[in-house]
Amino acid sequence: MRKVYLDHSATTPVRSEVAQVVTEYYTNIFGNPSSVHSFGREARKGIENAREQVANLINGKPEEIIFTSGGTEADNMAIIGSALANKNKGKHIITTAIEHHAVLDSCKYLEKEGFKVTYLPVDSEGMIDLETLKANITEETILITIMHVNNEVGTILPIKEVGAIAKERGILFHVDAVQSYGKLPIDVNEMNIDMLSASGHKIYGVKGVGCLYLRRGVKLHPIMFGGAQERKRRPGTENVPGIVGFGLASELAGQEMEMENQRLTVLRDKLITGILENIPCTQLNGHRTQRLPGNVNISFEFIEGESLLLMLDLKGIAASSGSACTSGSLDPSHVLMAMGLCHEIAHGSLRLTLGRDNTEEDIDYVLEVLPEIVERLRAMSPLYNNRDKHRNHREECSICTLRK
Amino acid sequence: MYTEKVMDHFTNPRNVGEIENAKGIGEIGNAKCGDIMRIYLDVEDNIIKDIKFKTFGCGAAIATSSVTTEMVKGKTIEEALKLTNKAVAEELGGLPPAKMHCSNLAADALHKAIEDYMNKNAL
């Protein structure tokens, strides 16, 4: 059976160049980078080279890169660390309602510690309003933390504009760039970014490694304690193979970004158009143009996401959904709900995220099998036959769903 | 995460559809939680002669609906009333813990359909 992996926003395969260098650093160059001997020095060289590769991709300085265990740790460090370090200046943080839980839960933690957090609403395409952001800034605001690209719907947020506002008001600006790092151009200086989180396994590196960009001079209260690694910002023996692989993956991503984005945009648009035109009662979630090249997120009315995923899986297609069953709670995705989707439409969402290994044949295959799967599930759905009743039901639905 | 039997009922659901002029119809769940199950009954001489279902929901919701129809077809009303959600899950070889609460409602939908049948027939 044909296997089509369309879940690159969840994770990516490790590319062969990276796998090779990672293996080398597991076996031959295995030293502890803190050691004085040649084994340690060689490992150290690998890390420092990776630091340059990562810094180059975002126009930062190598000494501003702190390697972490991944995006979640970087988000926690940035948000909790900078809030605690600046709590004497104020205790107000601004974020959005559609952040990843690594950001939202860090903010929730700070709320328990006495901080106030504003969760900016988004419109039906997942976009924030800059005037609303400005209106919510107070004398107490010490941090703005906003994602670059939403992980579910792929909407690209106006980071550069937010950065300008933050700079003008003298507020720290953190960007969760886990879904954009290595995929979209980032310039921490041009965008006025003070802190930025990135992850290795989203860009064909290994799992368990990422980084925090921390602008020189920005104070961070440590959230981990131990050794002097990463200038005491992140104690613990470094994940040398992972870091070296992350560095190489970053460099290669930078080299290939433009070409790959052109290719992915064509495939993405073919997939979106193919689904919307051939399957009735479907809608695109997220922004039509301000959208990550590899992201497709579509809701199929009358059916539920998990059963759609299971059916696709039986055909060899790997995807994800924002339904309650896949969000790990009783409610569907907080992102889709914040965009004002009604529960039923949110439950029927399907996310297909494309990557390096996908071809046009993969897209054709999805477009070939998807209509019959949807039709099959709709034939089973009690919401499908009685269209009129359904329409009434949906009106109620759109009223009851709060636009946060 | 699902047993083979769940996947079997999910991929080849038994008794999908509606019954015209059904003697009893029962629906449970709502779109908010992502599961809606509707069961149609045809009853003759106190025996469930035919049963069909329509379900909007996850794999577990579809599989439990399907196996429920299979378990009570040909049974008496009294026997069908004894069916529990727990027994349905057991028949499927178990369900993931997270699904026990939210998607295992088919027996409840069946009981509602029986209730509807009894009300209509003043039983």
Short mmCIF file of C-alpha atoms in Angstrom, two decimals:
data_model
loop_
_atom_site.label_atom_id
_atom_site.label_comp_id
_atom_site.label_asym_id
_atom_site.label_seq_id
_atom_site.Cartn_x
_atom_site.Cartn_y
_atom_site.Cartn_z
CA MET A 1 0.00 0.00 0.00
CA ARG A 2 1.12 3.54 -0.75
CA LYS A 3 2.29 5.40 2.37
CA VAL A 4 1.85 9.15 2.43
CA TYR A 5 3.11 11.09 5.43
CA LEU A 6 1.26 14.39 5.76
CA ASP A 7 1.95 15.23 9.39
CA HIS A 8 5.17 17.24 9.11
CA SER A 9 3.97 19.80 11.65
CA ALA A 10 3.90 16.99 14.22
CA THR A 11 7.38 15.78 13.37
CA THR A 12 9.65 15.10 10.41
CA PRO A 13 11.97 12.25 9.46
CA VAL A 14 15.64 12.89 10.19
CA ARG A 15 17.31 13.72 6.89
CA SER A 16 20.18 11.47 5.90
CA GLU A 17 22.91 14.13 6.12
CA VAL A 18 21.78 14.86 9.68
CA ALA A 19 21.46 11.19 10.65
CA GLN A 20 25.03 10.65 9.48
CA VAL A 21 26.54 13.44 11.54
CA VAL A 22 24.40 12.57 14.57
CA THR A 23 25.65 8.98 14.45
CA GLU A 24 29.21 10.25 14.22
CA TYR A 25 28.69 12.27 17.39
CA TYR A 26 27.11 9.33 19.22
CA THR A 27 29.95 6.96 18.42
CA ASN A 28 33.28 8.61 17.56
CA ILE A 29 33.00 12.18 18.82
CA PHE A 30 31.31 11.20 22.05
CA GLY A 31 33.21 13.38 24.55
CA ASN A 32 31.64 15.60 27.17
CA PRO A 33 32.08 19.13 25.85
CA SER A 34 33.00 20.33 29.33
CA SER A 35 36.03 17.98 29.45
CA VAL A 36 39.51 19.33 28.98
CA HIS A 37 40.85 16.44 26.85
CA SER A 38 40.72 16.11 23.08
CA PHE A 39 37.49 14.07 23.18
CA GLY A 40 35.78 16.90 25.04
CA ARG A 41 37.31 19.61 22.86
CA GLU A 42 36.09 17.95 19.68
CA ALA A 43 32.56 17.72 21.02
CA ARG A 44 32.78 21.37 22.07
CA LYS A 45 33.79 22.31 18.55
CA GLY A 46 30.71 20.55 17.20
CA ILE A 47 28.41 22.49 19.53
CA GLU A 48 29.98 25.85 18.78
CA ASN A 49 29.75 25.20 15.06
CA ALA A 50 26.06 24.35 15.47
CA ARG A 51 25.56 27.53 17.46
CA GLU A 52 26.86 29.52 14.50
CA GLN A 53 24.69 27.63 12.05
CA VAL A 54 21.58 28.34 14.13
CA ALA A 55 22.48 31.98 14.73
CA ASN A 56 23.09 32.51 11.00
CA LEU A 57 19.62 31.32 10.08
CA ILE A 58 17.94 34.03 12.17
CA ASN A 59 20.63 36.72 11.95
CA GLY A 60 21.48 36.46 15.63
CA LYS A 61 24.88 36.14 17.28
CA PRO A 62 26.18 32.70 18.27
CA GLU A 63 26.46 33.72 21.92
CA GLU A 64 22.75 34.54 21.88
CA ILE A 65 21.79 30.91 21.22
CA ILE A 66 20.98 28.62 24.16
CA PHE A 67 20.44 24.99 23.28
CA THR A 68 17.50 23.31 25.01
CA SER A 69 15.66 20.00 24.94
CA GLY A 70 13.21 21.44 22.43
CA GLY A 71 10.57 24.06 21.75
CA THR A 72 8.59 23.47 24.94
CA GLU A 73 11.58 24.03 27.20
CA ALA A 74 12.58 27.13 25.24
CA ASP A 75 9.04 28.55 25.60
CA ASN A 76 9.01 27.82 29.35
CA MET A 77 12.45 29.35 29.84
CA ALA A 78 11.63 32.48 27.88
CA ILE A 79 8.22 33.20 29.36
CA ILE A 80 8.66 32.13 32.97
CA GLY A 81 12.32 33.16 33.05
CA SER A 82 11.79 36.68 31.71
CA ALA A 83 8.62 37.25 33.73
CA LEU A 84 10.33 36.33 36.98
CA ALA A 85 13.39 38.41 36.11
CA ASN A 86 11.24 41.48 35.38
CA LYS A 87 8.45 41.17 37.93
CA ASN A 88 9.61 44.35 39.67
CA LYS A 89 8.82 46.33 36.52
CA GLY A 90 5.31 44.94 36.16
CA LYS A 91 3.29 41.77 36.14
CA HIS A 92 1.33 41.89 32.91
CA ILE A 93 1.88 39.63 29.89
CA ILE A 94 0.18 39.71 26.48
CA THR A 95 -0.20 36.59 24.35
CA THR A 96 -2.82 35.18 21.97
CA ALA A 97 -5.65 32.69 22.39
CA ILE A 98 -4.15 30.41 19.73
CA GLU A 99 -0.69 29.75 21.17
CA HIS A 100 0.74 26.28 21.64
CA HIS A 101 0.17 24.82 25.11
CA ALA A 102 3.86 25.24 25.88
CA VAL A 103 3.15 28.97 25.89
CA LEU A 104 -0.42 28.92 27.23
CA ASP A 105 0.43 26.65 30.15
CA SER A 106 3.51 28.72 31.02
CA CYS A 107 1.21 31.75 31.13
CA LYS A 108 -1.31 29.85 33.26
CA TYR A 109 1.48 29.03 35.69
CA LEU A 110 2.41 32.70 35.92
CA GLU A 111 -1.23 33.64 36.54
CA LYS A 112 -1.11 31.41 39.61
CA GLU A 113 2.01 33.29 40.66
CA GLY A 114 0.17 36.61 40.57
CA PHE A 115 0.80 37.74 36.99
CA LYS A 116 -1.99 39.04 34.76
CA VAL A 117 -2.22 37.62 31.24
CA THR A 118 -4.16 39.04 28.29
CA TYR A 119 -5.08 36.49 25.63
CA LEU A 120 -5.61 38.42 22.40
CA PRO A 121 -8.56 37.21 20.33
CA VAL A 122 -8.16 36.22 16.69
CA ASP A 123 -10.46 36.61 13.70
CA SER A 124 -11.98 33.77 11.70
CA GLU A 125 -8.68 33.29 9.84
CA GLY A 126 -6.60 33.09 13.00
CA MET A 127 -5.19 36.61 12.65
CA ILE A 128 -4.61 39.05 15.50
CA ASP A 129 -5.50 42.73 15.35
CA LEU A 130 -2.59 45.10 16.02
CA GLU A 131 -4.86 47.83 17.34
CA THR A 132 -6.25 45.43 19.92
CA LEU A 133 -2.70 44.56 20.90
CA LYS A 134 -1.81 48.24 21.35
CA ALA A 135 -4.99 48.88 23.33
CA ASN A 136 -4.09 46.12 25.78
CA ILE A 137 -0.59 47.38 26.57
CA THR A 138 -0.37 48.95 30.02
CA GLU A 139 2.39 50.38 32.20
CA GLU A 140 2.53 46.97 33.82
CA THR A 141 3.17 45.05 30.57
CA ILE A 142 6.59 43.39 30.64
CA LEU A 143 6.29 40.73 27.96
CA ILE A 144 4.53 40.07 24.66
CA THR A 145 4.69 36.45 23.54
CA ILE A 146 3.20 35.60 20.15
CA MET A 147 3.72 32.66 17.83
CA HIS A 148 5.07 33.20 14.32
CA VAL A 149 3.03 30.49 12.63
CA ASN A 150 0.07 28.71 14.18
CA ASN A 151 0.73 24.99 14.40
CA GLU A 152 -2.81 23.95 13.54
CA VAL A 153 -4.07 26.30 10.85
CA GLY A 154 -0.76 27.63 9.52
CA THR A 155 -1.68 31.32 9.77
CA ILE A 156 1.42 33.55 9.69
CA LEU A 157 1.14 36.24 12.35
CA PRO A 158 2.49 39.79 11.81
CA ILE A 159 5.60 39.32 13.94
CA LYS A 160 7.53 42.22 12.44
CA GLU A 161 4.72 44.65 13.21
CA VAL A 162 4.34 43.30 16.75
CA GLY A 163 8.10 43.60 17.21
CA ALA A 164 7.99 47.27 16.23
CA ILE A 165 5.20 47.93 18.73
CA ALA A 166 7.03 46.08 21.50
CA LYS A 167 10.25 47.98 20.83
CA GLU A 168 8.51 51.33 20.79
CA ARG A 169 6.89 50.59 24.16
CA GLY A 170 10.03 49.04 25.64
CA ILE A 171 8.42 45.64 26.19
CA LEU A 172 10.21 42.30 25.82
CA PHE A 173 9.07 40.30 22.79
CA HIS A 174 9.18 36.50 22.65
CA VAL A 175 8.27 34.55 19.52
CA ASP A 176 7.37 30.87 19.50
CA ALA A 177 8.86 30.06 16.09
CA VAL A 178 8.66 26.27 16.36
CA GLN A 179 6.50 26.07 13.21
CA SER A 180 8.36 28.71 11.21
CA TYR A 181 12.03 28.28 12.07
CA GLY A 182 13.79 26.91 8.99
CA LYS A 183 10.63 27.36 6.95
CA LEU A 184 10.16 31.13 6.76
CA PRO A 185 12.77 33.89 6.77
CA ILE A 186 13.42 35.20 10.29
CA ASP A 187 15.62 38.15 11.19
CA VAL A 188 15.65 38.79 14.93
CA ASN A 189 17.03 42.30 14.44
CA GLU A 190 14.72 43.43 11.67
CA MET A 191 11.76 41.92 13.54
CA ASN A 192 12.86 43.28 16.94
CA ILE A 193 12.68 39.89 18.57
CA ASP A 194 14.21 39.55 22.04
CA MET A 195 13.61 35.83 22.50
CA LEU A 196 12.71 33.11 20.04
CA SER A 197 12.00 29.39 20.49
CA ALA A 198 12.87 26.80 17.84
CA SER A 199 12.82 23.03 17.59
CA GLY A 200 15.02 20.52 15.76
CA HIS A 201 12.64 17.73 14.90
CA LYS A 202 10.30 19.97 12.90
CA ILE A 203 13.10 20.64 10.39
CA TYR A 204 14.44 17.11 9.82
CA GLY A 205 16.68 17.11 12.89
CA VAL A 206 16.36 14.70 15.81
CA LYS A 207 13.84 14.90 18.64
CA GLY A 208 14.89 16.26 22.01
CA VAL A 209 16.76 19.34 20.84
CA GLY A 210 15.87 22.94 20.20
CA CYS A 211 17.03 26.36 21.21
CA LEU A 212 16.17 29.69 22.70
CA TYR A 213 17.50 32.80 21.05
CA LEU A 214 18.13 35.28 23.87
CA ARG A 215 19.11 38.80 22.86
CA ARG A 216 22.21 40.03 24.62
CA GLY A 217 21.27 42.00 27.72
CA VAL A 218 17.85 40.39 28.21
CA LYS A 219 17.56 39.13 31.78
CA LEU A 220 16.31 35.64 32.41
CA HIS A 221 15.61 34.02 35.75
CA PRO A 222 16.87 30.42 35.48
CA ILE A 223 14.27 27.66 35.71
CA MET A 224 16.85 24.88 35.91
CA PHE A 225 19.78 24.67 38.27
CA GLY A 226 23.03 22.76 38.03
CA GLY A 227 26.19 23.20 36.05
CA ALA A 228 27.63 26.05 34.05
CA GLN A 229 26.59 24.80 30.63
CA GLU A 230 25.10 27.27 28.16
CA ARG A 231 26.37 30.16 30.35
CA LYS A 232 24.39 28.74 33.27
CA ARG A 233 21.19 29.44 31.36
CA ARG A 234 20.60 25.77 30.72
CA PRO A 235 22.62 23.51 33.01
CA GLY A 236 23.10 19.83 32.23
CA THR A 237 25.42 17.98 29.86
CA GLU A 238 24.61 19.06 26.34
CA ASN A 239 22.83 16.77 23.89
CA VAL A 240 25.84 16.99 21.58
CA PRO A 241 24.65 14.71 18.74
CA GLY A 242 21.23 16.36 18.72
CA ILE A 243 22.71 19.87 18.78
CA VAL A 244 25.16 19.13 15.97
CA GLY A 245 22.33 17.63 13.92
CA PHE A 246 20.12 20.64 14.68
CA GLY A 247 22.87 22.95 13.45
CA LEU A 248 23.25 21.10 10.17
CA ALA A 249 19.48 20.80 9.69
CA SER A 250 19.22 24.57 10.23
CA GLU A 251 21.91 25.35 7.68
CA LEU A 252 20.37 23.04 5.07
CA ALA A 253 16.89 24.43 5.74
CA GLY A 254 18.19 27.92 5.12
CA GLN A 255 19.81 26.91 1.84
CA GLU A 256 16.69 25.15 0.57
CA MET A 257 14.02 27.42 2.02
CA GLU A 258 13.12 29.47 -1.02
CA MET A 259 12.98 26.58 -3.51
CA GLU A 260 11.21 24.28 -1.08
CA ASN A 261 8.60 26.91 -0.24
CA GLN A 262 7.82 27.45 -3.91
CA ARG A 263 7.40 23.72 -4.39
CA LEU A 264 5.29 23.24 -1.25
CA THR A 265 3.04 26.19 -2.05
CA VAL A 266 2.13 24.64 -5.40
CA LEU A 267 1.39 21.26 -3.79
CA ARG A 268 -0.51 22.87 -0.92
CA ASP A 269 -2.71 24.92 -3.22
CA LYS A 270 -3.41 21.92 -5.42
CA LEU A 271 -4.50 19.96 -2.35
CA ILE A 272 -6.66 22.78 -0.98
CA THR A 273 -8.34 23.48 -4.31
CA GLY A 274 -8.78 19.78 -5.05
CA ILE A 275 -10.55 19.15 -1.76
CA LEU A 276 -12.71 22.27 -1.73
CA GLU A 277 -13.81 21.79 -5.33
CA ASN A 278 -14.46 18.06 -5.24
CA ILE A 279 -15.96 17.55 -1.80
CA PRO A 280 -19.07 19.55 -0.89
CA CYS A 281 -19.61 21.10 2.54
CA THR A 282 -15.94 21.72 3.24
CA GLN A 283 -14.16 24.86 4.40
CA LEU A 284 -10.56 25.97 4.66
CA ASN A 285 -9.45 26.86 8.18
CA GLY A 286 -6.81 29.54 8.59
CA HIS A 287 -5.66 32.34 6.34
CA ARG A 288 -5.84 31.80 2.59
CA THR A 289 -2.62 33.65 1.72
CA GLN A 290 -0.79 34.44 4.98
CA ARG A 291 -0.26 30.74 5.39
CA LEU A 292 2.66 28.37 5.95
CA PRO A 293 3.54 26.82 2.56
CA GLY A 294 3.04 23.25 3.81
CA ASN A 295 -0.20 23.67 5.82
CA VAL A 296 -3.65 22.50 4.79
CA ASN A 297 -6.46 22.54 7.36
CA ILE A 298 -9.95 21.78 6.18
CA SER A 299 -13.21 21.05 8.00
CA PHE A 300 -15.59 18.43 6.65
CA GLU A 301 -19.12 19.02 7.80
CA PHE A 302 -21.14 16.14 9.28
CA ILE A 303 -18.14 13.97 10.18
CA GLU A 304 -15.77 13.71 13.08
CA GLY A 305 -12.01 14.07 12.76
CA GLU A 306 -10.78 10.94 14.47
CA SER A 307 -12.82 8.60 12.31
CA LEU A 308 -11.50 10.48 9.29
CA LEU A 309 -7.93 9.96 10.53
CA LEU A 310 -8.53 6.24 11.08
CA MET A 311 -9.98 5.82 7.60
CA LEU A 312 -7.06 7.72 6.05
CA ASP A 313 -4.61 5.65 8.07
CA LEU A 314 -6.14 2.49 6.62
CA LYS A 315 -5.24 3.95 3.21
CA GLY A 316 -1.69 4.70 4.34
CA ILE A 317 -2.21 8.43 4.78
CA ALA A 318 -0.95 10.02 8.02
CA ALA A 319 -2.70 13.24 9.10
CA SER A 320 -4.00 14.93 12.24
CA SER A 321 -7.15 16.63 13.47
CA GLY A 322 -8.43 19.22 15.90
CA SER A 323 -11.30 17.04 17.13
CA ALA A 324 -11.79 16.46 20.84
CA CYS A 325 -10.63 12.86 20.51
CA THR A 326 -7.30 14.04 19.18
CA SER A 327 -6.93 17.17 21.29
CA GLY A 328 -6.80 15.08 24.45
CA SER A 329 -9.77 16.80 26.06
CA LEU A 330 -13.53 16.85 25.73
CA ASP A 331 -13.39 20.03 23.69
CA PRO A 332 -12.09 20.40 20.18
CA SER A 333 -8.97 22.43 19.43
CA HIS A 334 -8.69 25.73 21.32
CA VAL A 335 -7.34 27.29 18.12
CA LEU A 336 -10.41 26.47 16.03
CA MET A 337 -12.71 27.51 18.88
CA ALA A 338 -10.88 30.85 19.23
CA MET A 339 -11.41 31.38 15.49
CA GLY A 340 -15.14 31.15 16.16
CA LEU A 341 -15.78 27.79 14.53
CA CYS A 342 -18.78 25.93 15.88
CA HIS A 343 -18.02 22.73 17.78
CA GLU A 344 -19.27 20.45 15.07
CA ILE A 345 -17.13 22.03 12.36
CA ALA A 346 -14.11 22.03 14.67
CA HIS A 347 -14.61 18.32 15.38
CA GLY A 348 -14.53 17.67 11.65
CA SER A 349 -11.19 19.34 10.96
CA LEU A 350 -8.33 17.65 9.17
CA ARG A 351 -4.76 18.94 9.14
CA LEU A 352 -2.45 17.83 6.35
CA THR A 353 1.08 19.20 6.63
CA LEU A 354 3.45 18.70 3.73
CA GLY A 355 7.20 18.28 3.71
CA ARG A 356 10.33 17.46 1.73
CA ASP A 357 9.39 13.90 0.93
CA ASN A 358 5.95 14.70 -0.52
CA THR A 359 5.41 14.62 -4.26
CA GLU A 360 2.60 15.57 -6.59
CA GLU A 361 1.68 11.87 -6.78
CA ASP A 362 1.06 11.95 -3.01
CA ILE A 363 -1.37 14.83 -3.47
CA ASP A 364 -3.12 13.02 -6.33
CA TYR A 365 -3.45 9.93 -4.15
CA VAL A 366 -5.05 11.91 -1.30
CA LEU A 367 -7.42 13.59 -3.73
CA GLU A 368 -8.31 10.17 -5.11
CA VAL A 369 -9.13 8.42 -1.82
CA LEU A 370 -10.44 11.26 0.32
CA PRO A 371 -13.82 11.85 -1.39
CA GLU A 372 -14.96 8.25 -0.95
CA ILE A 373 -13.83 8.18 2.69
CA VAL A 374 -15.75 11.37 3.42
CA GLU A 375 -18.79 10.05 1.58
CA ARG A 376 -18.65 6.81 3.55
CA LEU A 377 -18.52 8.56 6.90
CA ARG A 378 -21.21 11.01 5.89
CA ALA A 379 -23.48 8.12 4.92
CA MET A 380 -23.17 6.96 8.54
CA SER A 381 -23.77 10.42 10.00
CA PRO A 382 -27.15 11.36 11.47
CA LEU A 383 -26.33 15.00 10.64
CA TYR A 384 -26.05 14.41 6.93
CA ASN A 385 -29.50 13.46 5.67
CA ASN A 386 -31.63 16.05 7.27
CA ARG A 387 -30.05 19.18 5.84
CA ASP A 388 -32.73 21.59 6.96
CA LYS A 389 -32.65 20.50 10.53
CA HIS A 390 -28.93 20.65 10.34
CA ARG A 391 -28.94 24.23 9.20
CA ASN A 392 -31.02 25.28 12.20
CA HIS A 393 -28.75 23.34 14.42
CA ARG A 394 -25.72 25.15 13.02
CA GLU A 395 -27.20 28.55 13.68
CA GLU A 396 -27.61 27.61 17.32
CA CYS A 397 -24.13 26.29 17.25
CA SER A 398 -22.59 29.50 16.03
CA ILE A 399 -24.43 31.42 18.71
CA CYS A 400 -23.39 29.18 21.55
CA THR A 401 -19.72 29.17 20.63
CA LEU A 402 -18.03 32.03 22.38
CA ARG A 403 -15.75 34.20 20.34
CA LYS A 404 -13.08 34.58 22.95
CA MET B 1 -5.01 2.04 20.58
CA TYR B 2 -8.14 0.21 19.41
CA THR B 3 -8.66 -3.56 19.53
CA GLU B 4 -9.00 -5.55 16.34
CA LYS B 5 -12.69 -5.98 17.00
CA VAL B 6 -13.20 -2.22 17.33
CA MET B 7 -11.41 -1.69 14.04
CA ASP B 8 -13.48 -4.44 12.44
CA HIS B 9 -16.74 -2.77 13.48
CA PHE B 10 -15.37 0.64 12.52
CA THR B 11 -14.31 -0.40 9.04
CA ASN B 12 -17.28 -2.72 8.40
CA PRO B 13 -20.06 -1.32 10.52
CA ARG B 14 -23.15 -3.56 10.78
CA ASN B 15 -26.68 -2.23 10.38
CA VAL B 16 -25.89 1.29 9.24
CA GLY B 17 -28.86 3.30 8.05
CA GLU B 18 -32.39 4.28 8.94
CA ILE B 19 -35.65 2.38 9.22
CA GLU B 20 -38.65 3.94 7.53
CA ASN B 21 -41.59 4.24 9.91
CA ALA B 22 -39.44 2.96 12.75
CA LYS B 23 -41.33 1.77 15.83
CA GLY B 24 -38.82 3.55 18.05
CA ILE B 25 -36.04 6.10 17.59
CA GLY B 26 -33.47 7.09 20.21
CA GLU B 27 -30.77 9.75 20.02
CA ILE B 28 -28.03 10.63 22.45
CA GLY B 29 -25.07 12.99 22.54
CA ASN B 30 -24.54 16.38 20.97
CA ALA B 31 -22.25 18.08 18.52
CA LYS B 32 -20.43 19.91 21.30
CA CYS B 33 -18.75 16.76 22.58
CA GLY B 34 -18.41 15.34 19.12
CA ASP B 35 -20.65 12.28 19.38
CA ILE B 36 -24.22 11.86 18.22
CA MET B 37 -25.80 8.41 18.02
CA ARG B 38 -29.24 7.66 16.65
CA ILE B 39 -30.83 4.20 16.79
CA TYR B 40 -33.91 3.03 14.85
CA LEU B 41 -35.95 0.02 15.93
CA ASP B 42 -38.45 -2.25 14.28
CA VAL B 43 -40.23 -4.38 16.88
CA GLU B 44 -42.61 -7.27 16.30
CA ASP B 45 -44.11 -9.45 19.03
CA ASN B 46 -41.83 -7.86 21.60
CA ILE B 47 -38.77 -8.87 19.58
CA ILE B 48 -36.29 -6.50 17.93
CA LYS B 49 -36.80 -7.55 14.35
CA ASP B 50 -34.59 -4.92 12.82
CA ILE B 51 -32.25 -2.26 14.16
CA LYS B 52 -30.22 0.41 12.37
CA PHE B 53 -27.95 3.22 13.47
CA LYS B 54 -26.44 6.48 12.35
CA THR B 55 -23.50 7.93 14.22
CA PHE B 56 -21.45 11.10 14.06
CA GLY B 57 -18.34 10.47 16.09
CA CYS B 58 -14.96 8.89 16.53
CA GLY B 59 -13.91 5.30 15.86
CA ALA B 60 -15.16 4.12 19.25
CA ALA B 61 -18.54 5.80 18.77
CA ILE B 62 -19.06 4.07 15.43
CA ALA B 63 -17.83 0.67 16.66
CA THR B 64 -19.97 0.71 19.82
CA SER B 65 -23.04 1.65 17.77
CA SER B 66 -22.38 -1.16 15.34
CA VAL B 67 -21.75 -3.88 17.92
CA THR B 68 -24.80 -2.78 19.94
CA THR B 69 -27.09 -3.36 16.98
CA GLU B 70 -25.55 -6.80 16.52
CA MET B 71 -25.92 -7.70 20.20
CA VAL B 72 -29.64 -7.00 20.43
CA LYS B 73 -30.98 -7.91 17.01
CA GLY B 74 -33.46 -10.76 17.48
CA LYS B 75 -33.58 -10.24 21.25
CA THR B 76 -36.67 -9.40 23.32
CA ILE B 77 -37.26 -5.86 24.59
CA GLU B 78 -36.53 -7.02 28.14
CA GLU B 79 -33.23 -8.54 27.11
CA ALA B 80 -32.25 -5.41 25.18
CA LEU B 81 -33.04 -3.22 28.18
CA LYS B 82 -30.49 -5.17 30.19
CA LEU B 83 -27.66 -4.23 27.82
CA THR B 84 -25.17 -1.84 29.43
CA ASN B 85 -22.47 0.40 27.96
CA LYS B 86 -19.97 -1.68 29.94
CA ALA B 87 -21.13 -4.88 28.26
CA VAL B 88 -20.81 -3.20 24.87
CA ALA B 89 -17.21 -2.20 25.62
CA GLU B 90 -16.44 -5.73 26.84
CA GLU B 91 -17.89 -7.25 23.69
CA LEU B 92 -15.40 -5.13 21.71
CA GLY B 93 -12.50 -6.41 23.80
CA GLY B 94 -12.28 -3.13 25.71
CA LEU B 95 -11.93 0.53 24.79
CA PRO B 96 -9.16 3.03 25.56
CA PRO B 97 -9.87 4.61 29.00
CA ALA B 98 -10.49 8.06 27.48
CA LYS B 99 -13.24 6.61 25.30
CA MET B 100 -15.16 4.83 28.04
CA HIS B 101 -16.86 8.01 29.12
CA CYS B 102 -17.35 10.10 25.99
CA SER B 103 -17.91 7.66 23.16
CA ASN B 104 -19.49 4.65 24.80
CA LEU B 105 -23.13 5.68 24.70
CA ALA B 106 -24.71 3.25 22.26
CA ALA B 107 -26.59 1.27 24.93
CA ASP B 108 -28.06 4.54 26.19
CA ALA B 109 -29.22 5.40 22.66
CA LEU B 110 -30.75 1.92 22.39
CA HIS B 111 -32.60 2.36 25.70
CA LYS B 112 -33.94 5.70 24.48
CA ALA B 113 -35.20 4.05 21.29
CA ILE B 114 -36.94 1.36 23.36
CA GLU B 115 -38.44 4.04 25.60
CA ASP B 116 -39.75 5.80 22.49
CA TYR B 117 -41.24 2.52 21.24
CA MET B 118 -42.92 1.87 24.60
CA ASN B 119 -44.31 5.40 24.79
CA LYS B 120 -45.69 5.20 21.27
CA ASN B 121 -47.38 1.91 22.08
CA ALA B 122 -48.46 2.94 25.56
CA LEU B 123 -46.60 0.01 27.08
#
